[in-house]
XYZ file of C-alpha atoms in Angstrom:
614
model
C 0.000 0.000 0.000
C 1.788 3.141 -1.224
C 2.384 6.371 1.252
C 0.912 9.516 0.671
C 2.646 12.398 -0.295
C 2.991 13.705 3.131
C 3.892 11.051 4.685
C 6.366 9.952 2.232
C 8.224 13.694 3.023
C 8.173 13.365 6.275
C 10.076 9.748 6.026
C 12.241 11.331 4.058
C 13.223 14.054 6.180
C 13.519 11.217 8.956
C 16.056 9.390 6.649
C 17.974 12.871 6.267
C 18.155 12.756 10.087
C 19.484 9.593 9.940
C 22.363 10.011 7.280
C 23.176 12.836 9.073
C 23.601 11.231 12.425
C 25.675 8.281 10.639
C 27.626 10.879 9.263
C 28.301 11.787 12.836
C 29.291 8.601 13.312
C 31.625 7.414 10.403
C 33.364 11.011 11.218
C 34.008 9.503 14.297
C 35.210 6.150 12.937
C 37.730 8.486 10.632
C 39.876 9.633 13.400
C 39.932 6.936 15.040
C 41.701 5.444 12.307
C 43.999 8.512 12.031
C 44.665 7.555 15.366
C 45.792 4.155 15.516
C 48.962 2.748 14.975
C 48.596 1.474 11.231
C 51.870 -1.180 11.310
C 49.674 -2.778 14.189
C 48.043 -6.057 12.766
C 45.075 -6.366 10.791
C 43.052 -8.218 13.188
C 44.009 -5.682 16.460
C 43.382 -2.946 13.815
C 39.613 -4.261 13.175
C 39.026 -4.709 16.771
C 40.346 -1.023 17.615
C 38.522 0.734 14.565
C 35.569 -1.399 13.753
C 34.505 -3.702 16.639
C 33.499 -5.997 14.053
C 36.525 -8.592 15.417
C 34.513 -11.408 13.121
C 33.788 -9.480 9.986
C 35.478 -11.095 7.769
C 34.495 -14.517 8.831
C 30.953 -13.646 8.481
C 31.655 -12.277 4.703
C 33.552 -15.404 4.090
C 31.346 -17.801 5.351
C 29.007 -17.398 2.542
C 30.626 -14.664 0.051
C 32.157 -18.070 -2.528
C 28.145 -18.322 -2.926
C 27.887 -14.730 -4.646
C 26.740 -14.609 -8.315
C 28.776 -11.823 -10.189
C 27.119 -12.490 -13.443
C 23.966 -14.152 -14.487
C 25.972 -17.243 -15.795
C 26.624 -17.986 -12.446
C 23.719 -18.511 -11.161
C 23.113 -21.586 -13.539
C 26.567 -23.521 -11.413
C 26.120 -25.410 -8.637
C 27.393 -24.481 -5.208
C 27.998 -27.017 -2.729
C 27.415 -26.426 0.144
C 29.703 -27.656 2.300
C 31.408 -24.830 0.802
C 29.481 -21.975 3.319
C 31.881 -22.338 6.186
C 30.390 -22.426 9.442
C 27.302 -21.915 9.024
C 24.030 -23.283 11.257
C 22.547 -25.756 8.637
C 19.287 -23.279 8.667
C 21.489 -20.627 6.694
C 22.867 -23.008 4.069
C 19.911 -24.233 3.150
C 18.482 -20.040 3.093
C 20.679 -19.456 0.980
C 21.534 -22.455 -1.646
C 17.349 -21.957 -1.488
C 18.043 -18.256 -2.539
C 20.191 -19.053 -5.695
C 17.791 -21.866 -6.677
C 14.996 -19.408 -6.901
C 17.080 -16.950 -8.916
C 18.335 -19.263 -11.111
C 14.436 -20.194 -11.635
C 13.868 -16.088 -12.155
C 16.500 -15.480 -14.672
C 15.643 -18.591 -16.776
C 11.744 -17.014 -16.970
C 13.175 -13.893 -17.153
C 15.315 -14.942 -20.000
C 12.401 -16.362 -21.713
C 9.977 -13.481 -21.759
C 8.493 -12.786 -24.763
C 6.016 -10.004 -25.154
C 3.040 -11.169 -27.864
C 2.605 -8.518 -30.248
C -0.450 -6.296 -30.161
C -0.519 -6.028 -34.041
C -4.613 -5.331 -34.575
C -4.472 -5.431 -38.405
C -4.439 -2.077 -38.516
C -2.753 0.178 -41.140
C 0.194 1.585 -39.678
C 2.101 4.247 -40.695
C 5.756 3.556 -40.818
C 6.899 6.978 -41.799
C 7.181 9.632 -39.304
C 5.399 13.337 -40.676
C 8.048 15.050 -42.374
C 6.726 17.892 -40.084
C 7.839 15.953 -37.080
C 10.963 15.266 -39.161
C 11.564 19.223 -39.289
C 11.080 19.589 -35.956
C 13.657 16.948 -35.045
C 16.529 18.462 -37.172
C 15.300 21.900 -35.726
C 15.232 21.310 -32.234
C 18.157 18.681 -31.775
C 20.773 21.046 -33.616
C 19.502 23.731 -31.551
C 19.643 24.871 -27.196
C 16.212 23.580 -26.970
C 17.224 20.666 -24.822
C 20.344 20.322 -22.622
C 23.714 18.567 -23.604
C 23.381 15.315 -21.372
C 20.514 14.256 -23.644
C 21.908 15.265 -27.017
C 24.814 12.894 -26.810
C 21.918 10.183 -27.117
C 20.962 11.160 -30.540
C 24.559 11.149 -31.561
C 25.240 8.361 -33.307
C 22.649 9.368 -36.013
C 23.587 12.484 -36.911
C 20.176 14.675 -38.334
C 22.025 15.286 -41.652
C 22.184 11.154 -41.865
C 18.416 11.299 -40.123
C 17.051 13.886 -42.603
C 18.712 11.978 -45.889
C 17.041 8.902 -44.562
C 13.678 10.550 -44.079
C 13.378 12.220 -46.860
C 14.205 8.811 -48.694
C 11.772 7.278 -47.124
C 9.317 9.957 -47.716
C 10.058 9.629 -51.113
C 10.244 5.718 -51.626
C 13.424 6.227 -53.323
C 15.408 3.999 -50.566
C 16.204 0.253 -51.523
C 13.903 -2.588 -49.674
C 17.643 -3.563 -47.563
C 17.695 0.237 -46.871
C 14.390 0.919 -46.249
C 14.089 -1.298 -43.574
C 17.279 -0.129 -42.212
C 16.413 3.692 -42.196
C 12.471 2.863 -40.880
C 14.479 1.529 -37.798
C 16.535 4.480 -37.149
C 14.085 7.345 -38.171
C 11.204 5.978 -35.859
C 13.578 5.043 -33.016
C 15.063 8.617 -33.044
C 11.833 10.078 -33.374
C 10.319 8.005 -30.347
C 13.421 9.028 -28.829
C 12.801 12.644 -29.641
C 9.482 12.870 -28.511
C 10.041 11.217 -25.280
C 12.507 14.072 -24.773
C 10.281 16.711 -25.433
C 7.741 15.323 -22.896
C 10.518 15.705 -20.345
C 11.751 19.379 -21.083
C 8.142 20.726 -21.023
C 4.616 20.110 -19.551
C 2.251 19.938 -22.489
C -1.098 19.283 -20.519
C -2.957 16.054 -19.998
C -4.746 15.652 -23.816
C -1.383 16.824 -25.772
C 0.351 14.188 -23.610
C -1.645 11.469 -24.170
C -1.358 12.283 -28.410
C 2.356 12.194 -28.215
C 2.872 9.468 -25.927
C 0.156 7.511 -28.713
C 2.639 8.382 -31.481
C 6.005 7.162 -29.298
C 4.437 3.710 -29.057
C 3.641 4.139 -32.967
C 6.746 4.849 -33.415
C 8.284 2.025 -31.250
C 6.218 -0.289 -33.135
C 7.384 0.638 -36.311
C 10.739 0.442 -35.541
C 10.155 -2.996 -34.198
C 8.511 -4.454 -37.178
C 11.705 -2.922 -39.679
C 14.119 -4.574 -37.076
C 12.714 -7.938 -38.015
C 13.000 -7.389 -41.446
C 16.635 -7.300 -41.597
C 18.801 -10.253 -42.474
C 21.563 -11.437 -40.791
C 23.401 -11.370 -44.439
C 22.633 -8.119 -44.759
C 26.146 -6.153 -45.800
C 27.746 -4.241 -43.592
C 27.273 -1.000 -43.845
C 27.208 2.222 -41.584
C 23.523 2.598 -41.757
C 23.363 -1.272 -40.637
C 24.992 -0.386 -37.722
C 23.043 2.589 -36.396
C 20.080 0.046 -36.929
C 21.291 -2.269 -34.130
C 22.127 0.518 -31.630
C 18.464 1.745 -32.162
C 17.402 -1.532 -31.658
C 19.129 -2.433 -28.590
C 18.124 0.875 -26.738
C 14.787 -0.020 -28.152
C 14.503 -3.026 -26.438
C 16.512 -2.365 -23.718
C 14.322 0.136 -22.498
C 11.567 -2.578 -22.782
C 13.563 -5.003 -20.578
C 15.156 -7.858 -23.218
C 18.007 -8.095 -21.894
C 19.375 -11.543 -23.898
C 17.786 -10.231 -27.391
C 20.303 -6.644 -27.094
C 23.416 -8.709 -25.937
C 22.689 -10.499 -29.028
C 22.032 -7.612 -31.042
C 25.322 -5.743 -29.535
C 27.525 -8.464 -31.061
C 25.919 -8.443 -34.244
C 26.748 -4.596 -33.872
C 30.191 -5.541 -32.688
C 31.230 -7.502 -35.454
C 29.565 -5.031 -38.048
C 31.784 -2.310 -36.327
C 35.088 -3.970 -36.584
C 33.957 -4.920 -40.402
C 33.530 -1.356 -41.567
C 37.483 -0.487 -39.431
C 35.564 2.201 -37.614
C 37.550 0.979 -33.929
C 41.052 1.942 -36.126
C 39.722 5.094 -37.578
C 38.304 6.419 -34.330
C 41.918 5.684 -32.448
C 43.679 7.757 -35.243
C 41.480 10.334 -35.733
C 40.058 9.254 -38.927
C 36.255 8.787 -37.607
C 33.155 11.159 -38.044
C 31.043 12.390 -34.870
C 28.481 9.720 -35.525
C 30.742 6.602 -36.725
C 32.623 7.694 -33.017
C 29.807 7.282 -31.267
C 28.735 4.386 -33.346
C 32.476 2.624 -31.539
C 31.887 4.052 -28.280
C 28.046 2.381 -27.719
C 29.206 -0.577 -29.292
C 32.402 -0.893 -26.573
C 29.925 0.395 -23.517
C 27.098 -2.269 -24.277
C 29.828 -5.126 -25.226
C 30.862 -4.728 -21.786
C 28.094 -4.312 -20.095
C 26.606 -7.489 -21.566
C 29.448 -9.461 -21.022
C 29.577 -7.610 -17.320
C 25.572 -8.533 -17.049
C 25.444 -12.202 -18.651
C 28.972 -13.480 -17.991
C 29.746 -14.022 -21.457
C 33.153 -12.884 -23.490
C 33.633 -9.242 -24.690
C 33.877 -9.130 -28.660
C 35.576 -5.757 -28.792
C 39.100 -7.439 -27.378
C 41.620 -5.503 -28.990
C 39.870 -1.774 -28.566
C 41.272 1.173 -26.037
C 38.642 3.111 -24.847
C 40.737 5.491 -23.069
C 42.610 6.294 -26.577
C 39.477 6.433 -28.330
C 37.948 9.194 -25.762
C 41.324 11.142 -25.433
C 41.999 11.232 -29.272
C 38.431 12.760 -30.179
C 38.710 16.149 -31.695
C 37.702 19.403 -30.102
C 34.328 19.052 -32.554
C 33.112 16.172 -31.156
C 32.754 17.010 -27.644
C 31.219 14.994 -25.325
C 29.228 15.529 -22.550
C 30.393 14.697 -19.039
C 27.117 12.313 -18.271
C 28.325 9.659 -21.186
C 32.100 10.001 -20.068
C 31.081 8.806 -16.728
C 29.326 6.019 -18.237
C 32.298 5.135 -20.646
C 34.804 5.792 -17.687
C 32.839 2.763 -16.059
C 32.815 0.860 -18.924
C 36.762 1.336 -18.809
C 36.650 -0.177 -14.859
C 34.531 -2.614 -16.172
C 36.487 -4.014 -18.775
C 39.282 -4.371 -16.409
C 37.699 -6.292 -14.073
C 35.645 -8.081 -16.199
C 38.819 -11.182 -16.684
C 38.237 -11.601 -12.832
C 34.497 -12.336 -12.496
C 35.095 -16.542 -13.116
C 35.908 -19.092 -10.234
C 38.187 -17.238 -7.607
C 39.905 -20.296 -7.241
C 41.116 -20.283 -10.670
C 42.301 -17.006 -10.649
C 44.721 -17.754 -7.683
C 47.801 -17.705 -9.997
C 46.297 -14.315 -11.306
C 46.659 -12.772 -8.048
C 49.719 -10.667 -8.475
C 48.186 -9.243 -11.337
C 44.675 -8.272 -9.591
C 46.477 -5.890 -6.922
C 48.040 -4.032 -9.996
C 44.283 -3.838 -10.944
C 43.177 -3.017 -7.794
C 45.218 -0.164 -7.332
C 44.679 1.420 -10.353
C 40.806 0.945 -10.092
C 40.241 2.173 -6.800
C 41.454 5.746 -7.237
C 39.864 5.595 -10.461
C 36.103 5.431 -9.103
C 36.815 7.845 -6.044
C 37.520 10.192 -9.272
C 34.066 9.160 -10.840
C 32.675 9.537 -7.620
C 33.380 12.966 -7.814
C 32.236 13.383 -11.017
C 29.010 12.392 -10.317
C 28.678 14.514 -7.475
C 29.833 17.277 -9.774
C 26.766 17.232 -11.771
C 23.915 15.829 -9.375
C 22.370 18.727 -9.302
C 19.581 20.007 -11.138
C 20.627 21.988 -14.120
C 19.867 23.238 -17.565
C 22.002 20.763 -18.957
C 19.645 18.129 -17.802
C 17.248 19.496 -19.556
C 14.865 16.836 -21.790
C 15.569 13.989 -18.972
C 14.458 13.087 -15.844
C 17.198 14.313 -13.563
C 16.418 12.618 -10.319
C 15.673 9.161 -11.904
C 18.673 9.454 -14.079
C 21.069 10.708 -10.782
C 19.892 7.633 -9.180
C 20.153 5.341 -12.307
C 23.863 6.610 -12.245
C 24.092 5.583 -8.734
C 22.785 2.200 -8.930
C 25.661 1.484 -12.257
C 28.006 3.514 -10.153
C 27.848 0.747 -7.124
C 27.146 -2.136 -9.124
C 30.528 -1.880 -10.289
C 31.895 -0.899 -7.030
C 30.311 -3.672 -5.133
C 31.885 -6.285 -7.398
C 35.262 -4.444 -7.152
C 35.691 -4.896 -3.501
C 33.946 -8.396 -3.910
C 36.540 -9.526 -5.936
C 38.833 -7.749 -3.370
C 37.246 -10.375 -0.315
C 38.631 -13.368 -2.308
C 42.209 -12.662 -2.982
C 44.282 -12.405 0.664
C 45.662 -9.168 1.909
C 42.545 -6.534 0.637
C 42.677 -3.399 2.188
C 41.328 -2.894 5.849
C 37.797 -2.426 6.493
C 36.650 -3.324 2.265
C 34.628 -6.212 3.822
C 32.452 -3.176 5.628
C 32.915 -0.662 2.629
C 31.695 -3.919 0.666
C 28.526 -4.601 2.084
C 27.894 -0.158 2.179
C 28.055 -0.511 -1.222
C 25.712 -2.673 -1.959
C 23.150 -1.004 0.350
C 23.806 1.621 -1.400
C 23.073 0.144 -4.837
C 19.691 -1.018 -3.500
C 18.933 2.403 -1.747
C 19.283 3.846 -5.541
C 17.527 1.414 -6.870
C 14.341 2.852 -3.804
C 15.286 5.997 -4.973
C 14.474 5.303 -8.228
C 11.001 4.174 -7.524
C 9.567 7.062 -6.167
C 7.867 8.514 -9.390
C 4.215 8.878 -9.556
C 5.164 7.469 -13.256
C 5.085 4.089 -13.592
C 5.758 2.972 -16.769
C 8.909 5.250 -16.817
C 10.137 3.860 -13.957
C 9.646 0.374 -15.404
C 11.919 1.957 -18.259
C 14.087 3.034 -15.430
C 14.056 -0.246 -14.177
C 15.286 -1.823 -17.343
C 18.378 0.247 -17.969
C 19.298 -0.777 -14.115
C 17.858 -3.728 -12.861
C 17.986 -5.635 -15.421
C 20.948 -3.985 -17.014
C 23.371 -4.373 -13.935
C 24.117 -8.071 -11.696
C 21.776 -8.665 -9.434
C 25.117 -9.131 -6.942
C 24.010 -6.582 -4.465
C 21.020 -8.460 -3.783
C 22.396 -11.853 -3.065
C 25.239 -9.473 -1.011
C 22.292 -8.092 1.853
C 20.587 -11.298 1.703
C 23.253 -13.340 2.621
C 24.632 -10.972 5.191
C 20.561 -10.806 6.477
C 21.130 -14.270 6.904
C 23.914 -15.068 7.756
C 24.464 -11.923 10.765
C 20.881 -11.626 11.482
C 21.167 -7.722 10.083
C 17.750 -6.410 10.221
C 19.334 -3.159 8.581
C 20.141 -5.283 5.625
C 16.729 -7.122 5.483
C 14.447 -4.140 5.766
C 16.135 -2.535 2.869
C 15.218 -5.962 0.431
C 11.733 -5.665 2.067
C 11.463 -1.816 0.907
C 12.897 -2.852 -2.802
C 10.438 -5.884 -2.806
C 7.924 -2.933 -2.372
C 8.583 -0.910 -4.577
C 8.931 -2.392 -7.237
C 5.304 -3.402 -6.921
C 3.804 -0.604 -8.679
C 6.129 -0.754 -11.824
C 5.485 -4.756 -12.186
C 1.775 -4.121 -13.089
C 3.130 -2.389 -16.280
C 6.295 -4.360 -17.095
C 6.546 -8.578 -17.127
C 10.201 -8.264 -16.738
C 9.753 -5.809 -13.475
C 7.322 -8.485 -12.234
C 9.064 -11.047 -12.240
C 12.469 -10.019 -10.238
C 10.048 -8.349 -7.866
C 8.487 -11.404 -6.935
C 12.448 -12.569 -6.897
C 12.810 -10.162 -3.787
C 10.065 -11.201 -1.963
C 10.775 -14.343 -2.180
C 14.386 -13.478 -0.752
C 11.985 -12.030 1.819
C 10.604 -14.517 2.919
C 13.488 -17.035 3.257
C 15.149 -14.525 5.710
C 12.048 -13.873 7.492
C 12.574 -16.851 9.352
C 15.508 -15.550 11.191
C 14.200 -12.570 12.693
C 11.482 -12.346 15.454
C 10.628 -8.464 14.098
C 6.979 -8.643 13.269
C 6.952 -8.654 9.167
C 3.435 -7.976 7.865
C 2.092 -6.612 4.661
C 3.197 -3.221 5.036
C 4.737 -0.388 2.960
C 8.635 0.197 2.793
C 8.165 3.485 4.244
C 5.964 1.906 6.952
C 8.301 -0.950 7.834
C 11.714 1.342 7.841
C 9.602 4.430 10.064
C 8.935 1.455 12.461
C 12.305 0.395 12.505
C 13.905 3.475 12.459
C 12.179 6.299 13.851
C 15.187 8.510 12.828
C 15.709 7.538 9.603
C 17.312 4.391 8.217
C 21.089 3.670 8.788
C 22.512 3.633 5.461
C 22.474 7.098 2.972
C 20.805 7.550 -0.187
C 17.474 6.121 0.356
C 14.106 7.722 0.887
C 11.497 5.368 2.295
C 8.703 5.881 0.336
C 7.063 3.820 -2.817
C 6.487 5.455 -6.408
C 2.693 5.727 -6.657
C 2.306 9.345 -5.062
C 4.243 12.496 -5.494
C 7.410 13.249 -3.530
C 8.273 17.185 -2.697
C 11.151 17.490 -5.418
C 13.101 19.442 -2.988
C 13.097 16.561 -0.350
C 13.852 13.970 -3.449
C 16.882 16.089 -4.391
C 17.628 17.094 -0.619
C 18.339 13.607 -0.477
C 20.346 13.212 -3.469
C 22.667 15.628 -2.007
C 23.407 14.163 1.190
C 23.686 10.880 -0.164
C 26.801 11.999 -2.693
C 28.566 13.823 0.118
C 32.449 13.331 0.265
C 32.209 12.173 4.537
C 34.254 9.445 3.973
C 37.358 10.570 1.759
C 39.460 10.989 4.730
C 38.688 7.896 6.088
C 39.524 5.943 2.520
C 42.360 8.172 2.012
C 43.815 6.890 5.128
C 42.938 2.904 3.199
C 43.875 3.685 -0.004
C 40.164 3.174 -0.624
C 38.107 4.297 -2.373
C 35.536 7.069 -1.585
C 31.562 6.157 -0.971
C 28.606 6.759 -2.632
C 26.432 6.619 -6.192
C 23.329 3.629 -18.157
C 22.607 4.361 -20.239
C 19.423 5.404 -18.768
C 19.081 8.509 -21.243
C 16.904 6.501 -23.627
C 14.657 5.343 -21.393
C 10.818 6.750 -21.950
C 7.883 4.960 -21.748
C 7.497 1.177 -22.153
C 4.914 -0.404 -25.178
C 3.171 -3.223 -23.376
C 4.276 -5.558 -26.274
C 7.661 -6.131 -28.209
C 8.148 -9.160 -30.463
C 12.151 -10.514 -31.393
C 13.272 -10.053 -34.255
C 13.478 -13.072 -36.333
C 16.438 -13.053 -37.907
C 18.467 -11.611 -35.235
C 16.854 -13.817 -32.114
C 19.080 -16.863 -32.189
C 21.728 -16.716 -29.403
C 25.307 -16.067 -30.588
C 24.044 -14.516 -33.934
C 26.525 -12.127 -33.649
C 29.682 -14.149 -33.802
C-alpha cells in the first residue's frame, strides 16, 4: 500500500536525520583510524577501529556463494562450501540461488506477444515531425546530457534517410534499415520533449500515442533485416536503435545479441582503427563508443566474453577532436565501462584465478582511485541543471548511482577473495551494496510508472543482481535487520512498476521471495506493510545507510526533499577515512533513452538466435 505524499516527506526528512547522524558517526570512525597505529596487525586494527573482530568470517562464510554475473547462477554451489554456518542458513541461501536461477531462466524467456490489430500503420514519421527533429536537436532547446543520445545518427544522416523514405526512393535492404533508425530517433525525440516541457494532460496522451507508434514501427523494420545483410554504416546505427529499443523494454538476452551483431559489423567497416587515429566522423565515433559500452556491459551482465578485445577506450575518448565534444554524463558512463572491462577477466571461479593474483592488486590499485575520481564526477553534476534538460534528472542521478555501485560492489567483492585486501573493504563492501539497492528505492519514487519500469530496465535488469544476493546473505547469515528491511522496501517498490512491465514483475516477486526465506531468522513482526511503513517502524530517525528515501512510487514526492536527499547521499564524509585505506571514496546507463514502455515487443526473427553475432 503506497504512502501519501505527506507522509512519504516526512520519512524522508527522517532518513535525512538519519544520514546525518551516521555521518556523525563514520566522522568519528575516521579519526579513530587517524589515530591508531597502522603497522599494528590487521586483526588488532579491526578490533580497535571497527569492533566488528569477526567481519570477515561472516563475509567469508558465505561470500564463494555470490553470483557476479547471471551465468553464475546456472553452477552449482555445494554447500559444504558456506563455512560455518548453522545448517538453517545453508539451506536459506543455496534456497536463494535456486529461486534466482528459476527467475532469470523465466526472465530470460519473456516474450512479449505482439499487439498487431491489423491495422494500417504508418511507418513513416510526418516530415513535419521530421523538421522539428533536425530543428530542435541542432539547436539549445534541450540540454547537452541528452543530445549525446541522438549522436550516433547524426540529423544530416536522419534527414537523408527521411526524406528517402518519404520519397520511396530507398532500396527494400535500406528501407528497412532507415524505418528503424528514423522511428527510433523520433520516439526518442518525442520522449525528450515530454521531459523538457509540460504539455497538458490531452497533448500528452497524443504524443505518448505516437512514441508507441513509433516504437512499433521500428520494431517491425528490425525484423526485417537479415543477418546477411552487408555491412554497412547505416546497418549499424540500426542495431544501436534496436538495442536501446529493447533495452528500455527489458530484453536483456535479445540486445546482448544484437550488440555483437553490432560488434562484429563495427570492426567490419574499421571504424575501432579510424576512431583511435582520428580518422572517424562524430556519428561513426559514437557508433564505436556504444558498441564498446554495451559489449561490456553485456558481457559484465550475462557473464559471457567481450567481442571488442583488442579496442582502447581510453585512446578512443582522449583522441576525439575538439568538434566532437562529449558531454560529461556519457564520459562517466564510458569511464565505467573502462573499470569494467578491467575487471571483467576476474568475475570466473576465484579459485582459478589464484595464480592471477599478483596481477589483480596491480588492478586493484589502479581501479580504486579511479572510481573515487568518478565519484566525484558524479557529485559534480547531481544537481539540477539546464544541462539536464529533456531527462528526468532525479531518476537518471539515481540510475547513475545504482551502475556507479554495481561496479563498485563487485570491485571490492573480488577484493574479499584474494588475501591481503585493504582494511575495512569487507564493511565498505557490504555499504556498497546497500547503497546500490537504496538507488535502486530511490528510483522508484515517481508517480510514473511505466517510466520507472523503463528506469528499471536500464538498471535492474541492465546491472548483476550481486548486491542483492550481497544483503541477503549478510541478512542471513548476521541476522542484520538493517540489511533485510532494505530488500523488504525494494520488494515494495517495485510493486507498482510490475503491473506495467513482465520483466519488473518477475524479479520483484524474486525479492520477496528473498523475503521470505530470511524472514525466518528474525522475530521483528513482518506484515504486509509499505517500505516506508516498515523502515519508520524500525527506524524512527531515519534508516542507517544514505541515499534512500522510504517511500514507494505511486504518489508524489516534494522534489526538494527527493533532491535534498540526493545531495546528502553523494557527500564526500568518507574521503578521509579511505584516504587513510587507499580506498576508495563512498557513494552513487545508459538510462538517457529510457521513456515509456509499449506493453508488447516481439524478437526479431532473424536476429533472435543466441550467438548470432559471432
Amino acid at each position: 500500500m503506497p504512502l501519501s505524499k505527506a507522509k512519504a516527506i516526512t520519512a524522508g526528512r527522517n532518513a535525512t536525520q538519519g544520514v546525518a547522524a551516521g555521518r556523525a558517526e563514520d566522522a568519528g570512525v575516521h579519526r579513530v583510524v587517524h589515530e591508531t597505529n597502522l603497522s599494528l596487525p590487521a586483526q588488532v586494527l579491526q578490533q580497535q577501529v571497527f569492533g566488528y573482530p569477526n567481519i570477515i568470517n561472516k563475509i567469508h562464510s558465505w561470500i564463494s556463494l555470490i553470483p557476479l554475473t547471471d551465468a553464475q547462477l546456472g553452477k552449482r554451489h555445494q554447500v559444504g562450501c558456506l563455512g560455518n554456518l548453522a545448517w538453517s542458513q545453508r539451506q536459506a541461501l543455496e534456497s536463494a540461488i535456486h529461486v534466482a536461477r528459476q527467475v532469470s531462466n523465466r526472465v530470460k524467456g519473456l516474450e512479449s506477444s505482439s499487439n498487431d490489430d491489423g491495422e494500417k500503420h504508418q511507418n513513416v514519421p510526418s516530415i513535419e515531425l521530421l523538421t522539428w527533429i533536425v530543428k530542435d536537436v541542432g539547436s539549445d532547446t534541450f540540454g547537452p546530457y541528452v543530445l549525446d543520445y541522438f549522436k550516433h545518427v547524426d540529423m544530416s544522416t536522419l534527414k537523408r534517410m527521411g526524406l528517402s523514405l518519404v520519397n520511396s526512393t530507398a532500396s527494400p535492404v535500406d528501407s528497412a534499415l532507415f524505418t528503424v533508425c528514423v522511428n527510433a530517433v523520433a520516439s526518442k525525440f518525442l520522449t525528450t520533449v515530454l521531459m523538457a516541457d509540460d504539455y497538458g494532460e490531452q497533448l500528452t496522451k497524443e504524443i505518448r500515442k505516437r512514441i508507441f507508434q513509433c516504437c512499433t514501427a521500428a520494431q517491425r523494420a528490425l525484423k526485417e533485416i537479415r543477418l546477411l545483410t552487408p555491412p554497412s554504416l547505416a546497418l549499424l546505427q540500426a542495431l544501436l536503435c534496436g538495442i536501446f529499443l529493447h533495452q528500455r523494454f527489458g530484453d536483456t538476452q535479445l540486445c546482448s545479441d544484437l550488440t555483437r551483431t553490432a560488434c562484429r559489423v563495427c570492426i567490419d567497416l574499421g571504424l575501432p582503427d579510424a576512431v583511435n587515429q582520428q580518422q572517424a566522423t562524430e556519428e561513426e565515433y559514437y557508433c564505436v563508443m556504444w558498441c564498446y559500452m554495451m559489449d561490456r556491459s553485456y558481457a559484465w551482465k550475462l557473464g559471457r566474453s567481450r567481442y571488442f578485445i583488442d579496442f582502447n577506450a581510453r585512446a578512443g575518448s582522449d583522441s576525439l577532436p575538439r568538434n566532437f565534444p562529449v558531454s560529461e554524463l556519457l564520459h562517466i558512463y564510458i569511464t565505467l565501462a573502462q573499470v569494467q572491462d578491467s575487471i571483467i577477466p576476474f568475475l570466473g571461479d576465484a579459485s582459478s584465478h589464484r595464480e592471477d593474483v599478483p596481477s589483480f592488486y596491480s588492478v586493484r590499485e589502479q581501479l580504486l582511485p579511479q572510481m573515487e575520481i568518478i565519484r566525484s564526477k558524479i557529485d559534480a553534476i547531481s544537481s539540477p541543471s539546464p544541462m539536464w534538460r529533456g531527462l528526468d534528472v532525479h531518476s537518471e542521478i539515481a540510475a547513475m548511482n545504482f551502475a556507479y555501485h554495481s561496479v563498485r560492489t563487485t570491485l571490492l567483492h573480488v577484493s574479499q577473495v584474494v588475501p591481503n585486501q585493504h582494511l575495512g573493504a569487507e564493511e565498505l563492501y557490504l555499504q556498497s551494496a546497500r547503497q546500490e539497492l537504496s538507488a535502486l528505492v530511490t528510483m522508484c519514487l515517481s508517480s510514473d510508472n511505466e517510466g520507472t519500469a523503463a528506469f528499471l530496465h536500464w538498471t535492474l535488469l541492465f546491472w548483476p543482481l550481486t548486491a542483492c544476493f550481497v544483503l541477503f546473505s549478510n541478512a542471513v547469515a548476521a541476522s542484520d535487520l538493517d540489511d533485510f528491511t532494505l530488500l523488504k522496501a525494494v520488494a515494495n517498490v517495485l510493486l507498482p512498476s510490475s503491473t506495467v512491465s513482465q520483466p519488473v514483475a518477475t524479479l520483484q516477486r524474486l525479492f520477496q521471495d528473498l523475503v521470505s526465506l530470511a524472514q525466518g531468522f528474525f522475530t521483528e513482526p513482518t506484515s504486509a506493510i509499505t517500505a516506508g511503513d516498515d523502515m519508520a517502524h524500525l527506524y524512527p530517525n531515519g534508516p542507517p545507510w544514505p541515499g534512500i528515501i522510504p517511500a514507494t512510487s505511486s504518489h508524489d514526492v516534494d522534489p526538494s526533499d527527493l533532491m535534498h536527499q540526493h545531495m546528502i547521499s553523494s557527500g564526500n564524509f568518507e574521503i578521509e577515512f579511505l584516504d587513510s585505506l587507499g580506498g576508495i571514496e563512498m557513494e552513487p546507463t545508459f538510462e538517457g533513452l529510457v521513456g515509456n514502455p509499449m506493453s508488447s515487443i516481439t524478437i526479431p526473427d532473424a536476429l533472435s538466435e543466441p550467438g548470432s553475432g559471432d
